[in-house]
Amino acid sequence: MLHRIRSAMPTFLVLAILAAAGWWGHANGWRIGPVAELLGGVATGEDEDWCEEHGIPESTCLACNPVLAGADPANWCREHGVPESECTICDPGPDPAAPAPPPDFLAGVDPAALARSRACRTHVSRVQLASAAAVAKAGIELVPVATRALTEVIAAPARVDYDRTRYARLAPKAAGTVQRVEKGPGEAVRAGEVLALVDSAAVGAAKAELLLAVAAADVGERALDRLRTARDRGFRTEAELQEAEAAARAARVRHFNARQALANLGLVVEGFDRAESSDPELAERLRFLGLPPEMVAALDPAVATANLLAVRAPFDGVVLERHVVAGEVVEIIDVLLSIADVGRMWILLDVALEDSGRLAVGQAVTFLPDVPGAPETAGTLAWTSTAVDEKTRTVRARAEVENADGRLRANVFGTGRIVLRQSPAALIVPEEAVQWEGCCHVVFVAAGDPLFAPRKVRLGVRQDGYAEILVGLRPGETIAAAGSHVLKSELLKGRLGAGCVDE
């Protein structure tokens, strides 16, 4: 029996010690006193006042000595260790140390994230290293908040295309045989210039019909005049007069239709209302209708027919392709030549779906070809698609750019940048100065060596290793750039996971 008691004694002793430790911890709020107290009042080898409340020497306690943080003792929250005007626990208003935000600075922010950010008390914390030497040893680099011109853009793959409002594939207006082709690929053309001649029997038939219609209309009008005179003298009846009027009206309709048929072929007919000249003179006027005088002079009158139809350029441009040769039989669906005005081009951009909602007609666009040394070209966004591409899941957008010097060529690939916003004096900090602490982006502002204050910020553009600060900093403030991750570690370690809480 005694042997069993002795063997169980160590277990009972351990349990008694644990029970005593539990009672002591509960009575003292589970808080270990200062090292000086535990070691009989000696912590550093020297007598020093000790802050019982915060467990650190009085000389380094920021809560008890606001002067260490460069603060006014009259404006100090001793309970939370921050200036009273900045204590959002006592006064949960906005941080007065941060610049006033613009009216729309919360636009587009997720409501849940916004609620977490407002409940976050990170900015009332302070991070203090042992000394300035410790700051340098940690590799923390201090830099000022700078300002510079900044442009927010959306980058998208793009390619060059012809302006399709200034692009034409020319076909004859009547079937026939190609007699001449005046222009070839690469040659410049002017609006209205004849590019090809087609010998079409339909053209000759339309001209002949106009001559017959003119003659019939003239005969009908003369007969009607004679009948009106005879009726007035009592030699003709009213019925005969009405028949003559109907015949004259039919002749006028035939004349109109004949002129319209030529107009459909691109041959504008002036005059020819009545036969004021002889039939041979009228036929000669119609023979080379639609051809410029210099081309008529170059034709051989002995063999040239009245069937010639000119194919003209609709605008100034350049011949891209020639699809026919002289003597080739063509139909009205056959393309003879392709031309384009290369003085203005299109830039076709494939914008990511998540960025498409920020596009607006009129935004500035720049295009950089995938050609070494090629300069950028500026233009304007003219159109955005209402559909998403089924394969690429992107949204097509189109910009128009001037190309007077002809540097841009169709089907050249490159990168397009759509300018969303330009700021002449944006606040920027190195990207490494921005840290994510769980619910907010923070930047550590130097509040006195070796003290740092985490400042909640809202980011704008990230570009060339810098981040734009929309809200939270002022120009000229000194912040931690390189090595700021050390301060983040100290912040999280001191907070022990109690940073972002929902209220």
Short mmCIF file of N, CA, C and O in Angstrom, two decimals, residues 139-143 429-436 442-444 462 465-467 479-488:
data_model
loop_
_atom_site.label_atom_id
_atom_site.label_comp_id
_atom_site.label_asym_id
_atom_site.label_seq_id
_atom_site.Cartn_x
_atom_site.Cartn_y
_atom_site.Cartn_z
N GLY A 139 16.60 46.29 -43.27
CA GLY A 139 16.56 46.62 -44.69
C GLY A 139 15.40 47.50 -45.07
O GLY A 139 14.98 47.52 -46.23
N ILE A 140 14.89 48.26 -44.12
CA ILE A 140 13.75 49.14 -44.40
C ILE A 140 14.26 50.45 -45.01
O ILE A 140 15.10 51.13 -44.42
N GLU A 141 13.75 50.75 -46.19
CA GLU A 141 14.15 51.97 -46.91
C GLU A 141 13.03 52.99 -46.83
O GLU A 141 11.87 52.68 -47.12
N LEU A 142 13.37 54.20 -46.44
CA LEU A 142 12.39 55.27 -46.31
C LEU A 142 12.41 56.14 -47.56
O LEU A 142 13.49 56.57 -47.99
N VAL A 143 11.23 56.38 -48.13
CA VAL A 143 11.12 57.21 -49.33
C VAL A 143 9.94 58.16 -49.15
O VAL A 143 8.99 57.85 -48.43
N VAL A 429 3.67 55.49 -55.02
CA VAL A 429 4.63 54.89 -54.10
C VAL A 429 5.17 53.63 -54.76
O VAL A 429 4.51 53.06 -55.64
N PRO A 430 6.35 53.16 -54.38
CA PRO A 430 6.83 51.88 -54.90
C PRO A 430 5.85 50.76 -54.53
O PRO A 430 5.27 50.76 -53.44
N GLU A 431 5.67 49.82 -55.44
CA GLU A 431 4.73 48.73 -55.18
C GLU A 431 5.09 47.96 -53.93
O GLU A 431 4.21 47.45 -53.21
N GLU A 432 6.39 47.85 -53.63
CA GLU A 432 6.80 47.08 -52.46
C GLU A 432 6.43 47.78 -51.16
O GLU A 432 6.51 47.17 -50.08
N ALA A 433 6.02 49.05 -51.25
CA ALA A 433 5.59 49.75 -50.04
C ALA A 433 4.18 49.38 -49.63
O ALA A 433 3.77 49.63 -48.50
N VAL A 434 3.41 48.79 -50.53
CA VAL A 434 2.01 48.45 -50.26
C VAL A 434 1.94 47.01 -49.77
O VAL A 434 2.46 46.09 -50.42
N GLN A 435 1.29 46.80 -48.63
CA GLN A 435 1.14 45.47 -48.05
C GLN A 435 -0.34 45.18 -47.82
O GLN A 435 -1.12 46.08 -47.50
N TRP A 436 -0.71 43.93 -47.98
CA TRP A 436 -2.06 43.47 -47.69
C TRP A 436 -2.06 42.79 -46.33
O TRP A 436 -1.37 41.81 -46.11
N VAL A 442 -2.26 48.50 -46.83
CA VAL A 442 -1.68 49.48 -45.91
C VAL A 442 -0.31 49.91 -46.39
O VAL A 442 0.39 49.16 -47.07
N VAL A 443 0.05 51.13 -46.04
CA VAL A 443 1.39 51.68 -46.24
C VAL A 443 1.87 52.18 -44.88
O VAL A 443 1.10 52.80 -44.14
N PHE A 444 3.12 51.88 -44.55
CA PHE A 444 3.66 52.25 -43.24
C PHE A 444 4.32 53.63 -43.33
O PHE A 444 5.32 53.81 -44.03
N ARG A 462 -1.45 50.31 -61.12
CA ARG A 462 -0.12 49.75 -60.88
C ARG A 462 0.62 49.79 -62.20
O ARG A 462 0.17 49.20 -63.18
N GLY A 465 6.28 49.32 -61.75
CA GLY A 465 6.82 49.13 -60.42
C GLY A 465 6.31 50.10 -59.38
O GLY A 465 6.78 50.10 -58.24
N TYR A 466 5.32 50.94 -59.75
CA TYR A 466 4.75 51.90 -58.82
C TYR A 466 3.25 51.66 -58.70
O TYR A 466 2.61 51.12 -59.60
N ALA A 467 2.71 52.08 -57.58
CA ALA A 467 1.27 51.99 -57.34
C ALA A 467 0.71 53.38 -57.08
O ALA A 467 1.32 54.16 -56.33
N ILE A 479 7.50 57.20 -46.13
CA ILE A 479 6.94 55.86 -45.94
C ILE A 479 8.05 54.82 -46.06
O ILE A 479 9.14 55.10 -46.55
N ALA A 480 7.75 53.62 -45.59
CA ALA A 480 8.67 52.49 -45.73
C ALA A 480 8.40 51.81 -47.06
O ALA A 480 7.27 51.41 -47.34
N ALA A 481 9.43 51.66 -47.88
CA ALA A 481 9.28 51.01 -49.18
C ALA A 481 9.87 49.60 -49.09
O ALA A 481 9.21 48.67 -48.65
N ALA A 482 11.13 49.46 -49.48
CA ALA A 482 11.80 48.16 -49.35
C ALA A 482 11.85 47.77 -47.88
O ALA A 482 12.13 48.58 -47.00
N GLY A 483 11.53 46.51 -47.58
CA GLY A 483 11.54 46.03 -46.20
C GLY A 483 10.25 46.27 -45.46
O GLY A 483 10.16 45.94 -44.27
N SER A 484 9.22 46.81 -46.11
CA SER A 484 7.97 47.07 -45.40
C SER A 484 7.29 45.77 -44.97
O SER A 484 6.45 45.79 -44.06
N HIS A 485 7.68 44.64 -45.59
CA HIS A 485 7.10 43.37 -45.17
C HIS A 485 7.51 43.01 -43.75
O HIS A 485 6.79 42.30 -43.04
N VAL A 486 8.67 43.54 -43.30
CA VAL A 486 9.09 43.30 -41.91
C VAL A 486 8.12 43.99 -40.96
O VAL A 486 7.72 43.43 -39.93
N LEU A 487 7.72 45.21 -41.31
CA LEU A 487 6.77 45.93 -40.47
C LEU A 487 5.40 45.25 -40.47
O LEU A 487 4.72 45.22 -39.45
N LYS A 488 5.02 44.69 -41.62
CA LYS A 488 3.76 43.96 -41.67
C LYS A 488 3.81 42.75 -40.73
O LYS A 488 2.85 42.47 -40.00
#
